[in-house]
Every structure is written in C-alpha cells, then in structure tokens.
CSV table of C-alpha atoms in Angstrom, one decimal:
chain,number,residue,atom,x,y,z
A,1,MET,CA,223.7,-174.7,-16.5
A,2,GLY,CA,221.8,-173.2,-13.8
A,3,LYS,CA,224.9,-171.4,-12.4
A,4,ARG,CA,225.9,-169.6,-15.6
A,5,ALA,CA,221.7,-168.8,-16.3
A,6,CYS,CA,222.2,-167.3,-12.7
A,7,ILE,CA,225.5,-165.3,-13.3
A,8,SER,CA,223.8,-164.0,-16.7
A,9,LEU,CA,220.4,-162.8,-15.0
A,10,SER,CA,222.8,-161.1,-12.5
A,11,CYS,CA,225.0,-159.6,-14.6
A,12,VAL,CA,222.3,-158.7,-17.2
A,13,LYS,CA,220.1,-156.9,-14.2
A,14,THR,CA,223.4,-155.4,-12.6
A,15,TRP,CA,223.9,-153.6,-16.5
A,16,PHE,CA,220.1,-152.7,-17.0
A,17,MET,CA,220.0,-150.8,-13.3
A,18,VAL,CA,223.5,-148.7,-14.6
A,19,PHE,CA,221.9,-147.8,-17.6
A,20,ALA,CA,218.7,-147.4,-16.4
A,21,ALA,CA,220.1,-144.9,-13.6
A,22,ILE,CA,222.6,-142.9,-16.9
A,23,LEU,CA,218.9,-142.7,-18.5
A,24,TRP,CA,217.1,-141.0,-15.2
A,25,LEU,CA,220.1,-138.5,-15.5
A,26,CYS,CA,219.4,-137.9,-19.1
A,27,ALA,CA,216.1,-137.1,-18.4
A,28,ALA,CA,216.2,-135.1,-15.6
A,29,GLY,CA,219.2,-133.0,-18.1
A,30,ILE,CA,216.0,-132.9,-20.7
A,31,PHE,CA,213.4,-132.0,-18.1
A,32,GLY,CA,216.0,-129.3,-16.7
A,33,VAL,CA,217.0,-128.0,-19.9
A,34,GLY,CA,213.4,-128.0,-20.9
A,35,ILE,CA,212.5,-125.4,-17.9
A,36,TRP,CA,215.5,-123.1,-18.9
A,37,THR,CA,214.6,-122.7,-22.1
A,38,LEU,CA,210.8,-122.1,-20.9
A,39,ILE,CA,211.2,-120.1,-18.1
A,40,ALA,CA,214.9,-118.5,-17.9
A,41,LYS,CA,215.9,-117.7,-21.5
A,42,ASN,CA,212.5,-118.2,-23.6
A,43,GLU,CA,212.8,-113.9,-23.1
A,44,TYR,CA,211.7,-113.4,-26.8
A,45,GLU,CA,208.5,-116.2,-27.3
A,46,THR,CA,206.5,-113.8,-27.8
A,47,LEU,CA,208.3,-112.5,-31.4
A,48,LEU,CA,208.3,-116.2,-33.0
A,49,GLY,CA,205.2,-116.2,-34.6
A,50,SER,CA,205.0,-119.6,-33.8
A,51,VAL,CA,203.8,-122.3,-31.1
A,52,THR,CA,206.1,-124.9,-32.3
A,53,TYR,CA,209.0,-123.8,-30.4
A,54,VAL,CA,207.3,-123.6,-27.3
A,55,THR,CA,205.7,-127.2,-28.2
A,56,THR,CA,208.5,-128.6,-29.3
A,57,VAL,CA,209.9,-127.5,-25.7
A,58,GLY,CA,206.9,-128.8,-23.9
A,59,LEU,CA,207.4,-132.2,-25.1
A,60,MET,CA,210.5,-132.4,-23.7
A,61,ILE,CA,209.7,-131.3,-20.5
A,62,ALA,CA,206.8,-133.9,-20.1
A,63,GLY,CA,208.9,-136.7,-21.5
A,64,GLY,CA,212.0,-136.1,-19.4
A,65,LEU,CA,209.4,-136.2,-16.1
A,66,PHE,CA,207.9,-139.4,-17.5
A,67,ALA,CA,211.5,-140.9,-18.5
A,68,MET,CA,212.9,-140.0,-14.5
A,69,PHE,CA,209.1,-141.6,-13.1
A,70,VAL,CA,210.0,-144.9,-15.9
A,71,CYS,CA,213.8,-144.9,-15.2
A,72,ILE,CA,212.5,-145.7,-11.2
A,73,PHE,CA,210.2,-147.9,-11.9
A,74,GLY,CA,212.4,-150.0,-14.1
A,75,ILE,CA,214.8,-150.2,-11.1
A,76,PHE,CA,212.7,-151.5,-8.8
A,77,GLY,CA,211.2,-154.1,-10.9
A,78,ALA,CA,214.7,-155.5,-11.8
A,79,ILE,CA,215.8,-155.8,-7.8
A,80,ARG,CA,212.6,-157.5,-7.5
A,81,GLU,CA,213.0,-159.5,-10.6
A,82,SER,CA,209.4,-158.5,-11.7
A,83,ARG,CA,208.9,-159.6,-15.0
A,84,PHE,CA,205.5,-157.6,-15.3
A,85,MET,CA,207.2,-154.9,-14.3
A,86,VAL,CA,210.6,-154.8,-16.2
A,87,LEU,CA,207.7,-155.5,-19.4
A,88,GLY,CA,206.4,-152.2,-17.7
A,89,PHE,CA,209.0,-150.4,-18.2
A,90,PHE,CA,209.5,-151.6,-21.9
A,91,LEU,CA,206.5,-150.3,-23.0
A,92,MET,CA,206.6,-147.2,-21.2
A,93,ILE,CA,210.1,-146.0,-21.7
A,94,THR,CA,209.1,-146.9,-25.7
A,95,ILE,CA,206.3,-144.3,-25.2
A,96,VAL,CA,209.0,-141.7,-23.6
A,97,CYS,CA,211.3,-142.6,-27.0
A,98,LEU,CA,208.5,-141.8,-29.3
A,99,ILE,CA,207.5,-138.6,-27.3
A,100,GLU,CA,210.8,-137.6,-27.4
A,101,LEU,CA,211.6,-138.3,-31.3
A,102,VAL,CA,208.5,-136.6,-32.0
A,103,GLY,CA,210.3,-133.6,-30.4
A,104,GLY,CA,213.2,-134.2,-31.7
A,105,ILE,CA,212.0,-134.2,-35.2
A,106,MET,CA,209.6,-131.0,-34.3
A,107,ALA,CA,213.0,-129.4,-33.7
A,108,TYR,CA,214.7,-130.5,-36.8
A,109,VAL,CA,211.9,-128.9,-39.2
A,110,TYR,CA,211.3,-126.2,-36.9
A,111,LYS,CA,215.1,-125.1,-37.8
A,112,GLY,CA,214.7,-125.3,-41.2
A,113,GLU,CA,211.5,-122.8,-41.2
A,114,VAL,CA,213.0,-120.4,-38.5
A,115,GLN,CA,214.5,-117.9,-40.7
A,116,ASN,CA,211.2,-117.0,-42.8
A,117,GLN,CA,209.0,-117.2,-39.5
A,118,VAL,CA,211.0,-114.9,-37.3
A,119,LYS,CA,211.8,-112.4,-40.1
A,120,ARG,CA,208.1,-112.2,-40.7
A,121,SER,CA,207.3,-112.0,-37.0
A,122,LEU,CA,209.9,-109.6,-36.2
A,123,ASN,CA,209.0,-106.9,-39.3
A,124,VAL,CA,205.2,-107.3,-38.2
A,125,THR,CA,205.8,-106.3,-34.6
A,126,ILE,CA,208.3,-103.7,-35.6
A,127,ALA,CA,205.2,-102.1,-38.4
A,128,THR,CA,202.7,-102.9,-36.1
A,129,ASN,CA,202.5,-103.9,-32.9
A,130,TYR,CA,205.5,-101.7,-31.0
A,131,GLY,CA,204.2,-99.5,-28.4
A,132,LEU,CA,200.9,-99.5,-28.9
A,133,PRO,CA,198.0,-100.4,-26.4
A,134,GLY,CA,197.7,-104.5,-25.9
A,135,ASN,CA,201.0,-104.8,-26.9
A,136,GLU,CA,202.9,-104.2,-23.7
A,137,LYS,CA,204.6,-107.7,-24.1
A,138,LYS,CA,205.5,-107.7,-27.8
A,139,THR,CA,207.3,-103.9,-27.1
A,140,LYS,CA,209.8,-105.4,-23.8
A,141,ALA,CA,210.8,-108.3,-26.1
A,142,ILE,CA,211.8,-106.0,-29.0
A,143,ASP,CA,213.4,-103.4,-26.3
A,144,ARG,CA,215.1,-106.2,-24.7
A,145,LEU,CA,216.3,-107.8,-28.0
A,146,GLN,CA,218.0,-104.3,-28.9
A,147,ILE,CA,219.5,-103.8,-25.7
A,148,ASN,CA,221.0,-106.8,-25.1
A,149,TYR,CA,222.0,-107.8,-28.8
A,150,LYS,CA,223.3,-104.1,-29.3
A,151,CYS,CA,220.8,-103.9,-32.6
A,152,CYS,CA,218.1,-101.8,-34.0
A,153,GLY,CA,215.2,-102.7,-36.0
A,154,ASP,CA,214.9,-105.4,-37.7
A,155,VAL,CA,217.7,-105.0,-40.6
A,156,ASP,CA,218.8,-101.5,-39.6
A,157,TYR,CA,217.4,-98.5,-37.7
A,158,LYS,CA,215.4,-97.5,-40.6
A,159,SER,CA,213.1,-100.0,-40.3
A,160,TRP,CA,211.5,-97.4,-37.5
A,161,GLU,CA,210.8,-95.1,-39.9
A,162,ARG,CA,207.5,-97.0,-41.5
A,163,SER,CA,206.6,-97.9,-38.1
A,164,SER,CA,202.9,-97.2,-36.5
A,165,TRP,CA,205.0,-96.0,-33.8
A,166,ALA,CA,207.0,-93.7,-35.5
A,167,ARG,CA,203.6,-91.8,-37.0
A,168,LYS,CA,201.9,-92.0,-33.9
A,169,ASN,CA,204.7,-90.5,-31.6
A,170,GLU,CA,204.7,-87.0,-31.5
A,171,SER,CA,208.3,-86.2,-29.7
A,172,ASN,CA,210.3,-86.3,-32.8
A,173,ILE,CA,211.9,-89.3,-31.1
A,174,LEU,CA,213.4,-91.2,-34.7
A,175,VAL,CA,214.0,-94.6,-33.1
A,176,PRO,CA,213.2,-96.2,-29.4
A,177,ASP,CA,215.4,-95.3,-26.6
A,178,SER,CA,216.4,-99.2,-26.4
A,179,CYS,CA,218.2,-98.3,-30.0
A,180,CYS,CA,220.9,-96.2,-27.8
A,181,ILE,CA,224.2,-97.2,-27.2
A,182,THR,CA,223.3,-95.8,-23.5
A,183,PRO,CA,219.7,-95.7,-23.0
A,184,SER,CA,218.1,-92.7,-21.7
A,185,GLU,CA,214.9,-90.9,-22.2
A,186,ASN,CA,213.9,-89.5,-25.7
A,187,CYS,CA,218.2,-90.9,-26.6
A,188,GLY,CA,216.5,-92.3,-29.6
A,189,ARG,CA,215.7,-88.3,-31.5
A,190,ARG,CA,219.1,-88.5,-32.9
A,191,VAL,CA,220.3,-91.5,-35.1
A,192,HIS,CA,224.0,-90.9,-35.5
A,193,PRO,CA,226.4,-94.0,-35.0
A,194,SER,CA,227.7,-92.6,-32.3
A,195,ASN,CA,224.3,-92.6,-30.4
A,196,ILE,CA,222.5,-96.0,-31.3
A,197,TRP,CA,223.4,-99.2,-32.6
A,198,ARG,CA,223.7,-98.7,-36.5
A,199,ASN,CA,223.3,-102.2,-38.3
A,200,ASP,CA,223.7,-100.5,-41.7
A,201,LEU,CA,227.5,-99.6,-41.1
A,202,GLU,CA,228.4,-103.0,-40.5
A,203,ASP,CA,228.6,-105.9,-43.4
A,204,LYS,CA,228.3,-108.9,-40.8
A,205,THR,CA,225.1,-108.1,-39.2
A,206,LEU,CA,221.6,-107.9,-40.0
A,207,GLY,CA,220.2,-106.1,-37.5
A,208,CYS,CA,218.1,-107.8,-34.7
A,209,PHE,CA,216.7,-110.4,-37.2
A,210,SER,CA,219.9,-111.8,-37.5
A,211,ALA,CA,220.2,-111.6,-33.6
A,212,LEU,CA,217.1,-113.4,-32.5
A,213,GLU,CA,217.5,-116.1,-35.1
A,214,SER,CA,221.1,-117.2,-33.5
A,215,TYR,CA,219.2,-117.3,-30.4
A,216,LEU,CA,216.6,-119.7,-31.3
A,217,LEU,CA,219.1,-121.6,-33.3
A,218,ASN,CA,221.3,-122.2,-30.0
A,219,HIS,CA,218.4,-123.2,-28.0
A,220,LEU,CA,217.1,-125.7,-30.6
A,221,PHE,CA,220.8,-126.9,-30.8
A,222,ILE,CA,221.1,-127.8,-27.2
A,223,ILE,CA,217.4,-129.1,-27.1
A,224,ALA,CA,218.5,-131.9,-30.3
A,225,ALA,CA,221.9,-132.7,-28.6
A,226,VAL,CA,220.4,-133.8,-25.0
A,227,SER,CA,217.6,-135.7,-27.2
A,228,VAL,CA,220.6,-137.7,-29.2
A,229,ALA,CA,221.9,-138.4,-25.9
A,230,SER,CA,218.8,-139.5,-23.7
A,231,GLY,CA,217.7,-141.7,-27.5
A,232,MET,CA,220.8,-143.9,-27.2
A,233,ALA,CA,220.7,-144.4,-23.5
A,234,GLN,CA,216.7,-145.3,-24.4
A,235,VAL,CA,217.4,-147.7,-27.3
A,236,ILE,CA,220.3,-149.6,-24.6
A,237,CYS,CA,218.1,-149.7,-21.7
A,238,ILE,CA,215.0,-151.1,-24.2
A,239,VAL,CA,217.4,-154.2,-25.5
A,240,LEU,CA,218.6,-154.9,-21.9
A,241,SER,CA,215.2,-154.9,-20.5
A,242,MET,CA,213.7,-157.1,-23.2
A,243,TRP,CA,217.3,-159.3,-21.9
A,244,LEU,CA,216.2,-159.2,-18.8
A,245,TYR,CA,212.7,-160.0,-19.0
A,246,ARG,CA,213.5,-163.1,-21.0
A,247,LEU,CA,216.2,-164.6,-18.4
A,248,ILE,CA,213.3,-163.4,-15.7
A,249,VAL,CA,210.9,-165.3,-17.3
A,250,GLU,CA,213.1,-168.7,-18.4
A,251,PHE,CA,214.7,-169.1,-14.9
A,252,ARG,CA,212.2,-168.0,-12.4
C-alpha cells in the first residue's frame, strides 16, 4: 500500500509540475499579448470613447503576471511536498482564474457594444475634435487611421464637410491630407477618386468606422483565445493541486 501511495504521490506531483509549467507559459503569453496590445497595437485608444477596452487589457496583464508568480510558487511547493504551499497555490490560482474570467466576460460584453461605441466616438471626434487645440492625440489617431486603412471619414469623405475643422480652415482644403492616396501638404483640396480614398464608390466598405471596428474585434478575439487556453490549464492545475494536497496530507 505504501509503495502504491508513493508511486501515486510521485506521479501526481510530476503531472502537477508539468501542467504548472504549461500554465506558466500560458500566463507569459497572456502577459505578452496584453503588453503588445496596450503599447504596440493600441494606436487608436483615444478614439474608443470608453475605458472598457483598456480595463480589459489591464486585467489580462495583471492576471498573467500574477499567474506567473503563482506557478513558480506552486512548483517549488510540489518539489518540497509542502501542503501549505500547495494549498496556497490552489487559493491563488483560483483568484487568478476569477480575475481572467472577469476580463474575459468584459471582452465578450464589449464585443457586443463595440459597434455603437466606435461609431459614436469616431463621429464626434471627426465632427468636433479633429485639428483643434487640445486634441492633438485624437488628430494624430485619425490621421494614422486614414493612412493605414486607406479610408476617409467615418462613413465617407463627406463627413468632413460638416466638421468644425472644415468650418475653421481657411485654405479651401476639403479633407485632411491623410485622406489622400499619396499624402502631401494641402493635397486634400481635391476630392477626386484619383486623389483621395473615396469609400462612397465601393460597395463593401463603410469608411474608417468599419476599419476601426475590425481592428478592435480582432484584438479582443486574440485576448479571448489566449484566455481560454490559459483557463483550461488553470482548471487542470486546480484539480491536480487538490489531489496533490490530499496525498501529501495523507501520506506525509
């Protein structure tokens, strides 16, 4: 009986450490994706009109970083066969799981709201914020969006006709230079299809609104996919940690 128990304890400990290592890699992936999204790819955050997106990414980063520490703690606990460390791992990884669950739910909920939020925020930014003092970040974000996604205006180039920017500029420039196929100074004076991106001439596009919406949904999908993979590893680790704890208490 003692030999079988010893083999069982050794086996469970080995599998626990294997899945804890896998979970550490998943946590590192979540942390990396979160940082990548927040810094390198979060170019249009000022256009979202909501902090939900940034909050979701922040929860993923916090959860990933904490999970990396918890995994190392759990592996040391398994090596030492310390019931207190294994129990501590169980409690902490459960907290991590809840944090990432909240982040995943927020990402799912935000996915359903993203269309209306982005449409409203982009429309307001173009109509009242672009090119005006104090709105430099939003102006740069709009220019970057139009250049990168080859679009002009939230729906089409006519959106600029009703903007505060158009009413205040005295250079007879009809659209920002970032709308031009080949951007150059004052190139926005001509709105001919050969000069600017004319979204109204294509059936499949809805201007920059559609581009920004797709951008955000793709990022939320990446966050959700990484979170699901991590969640599966967490559930397995939770089960194995309780199994390992019971064996340590019973046979140590």
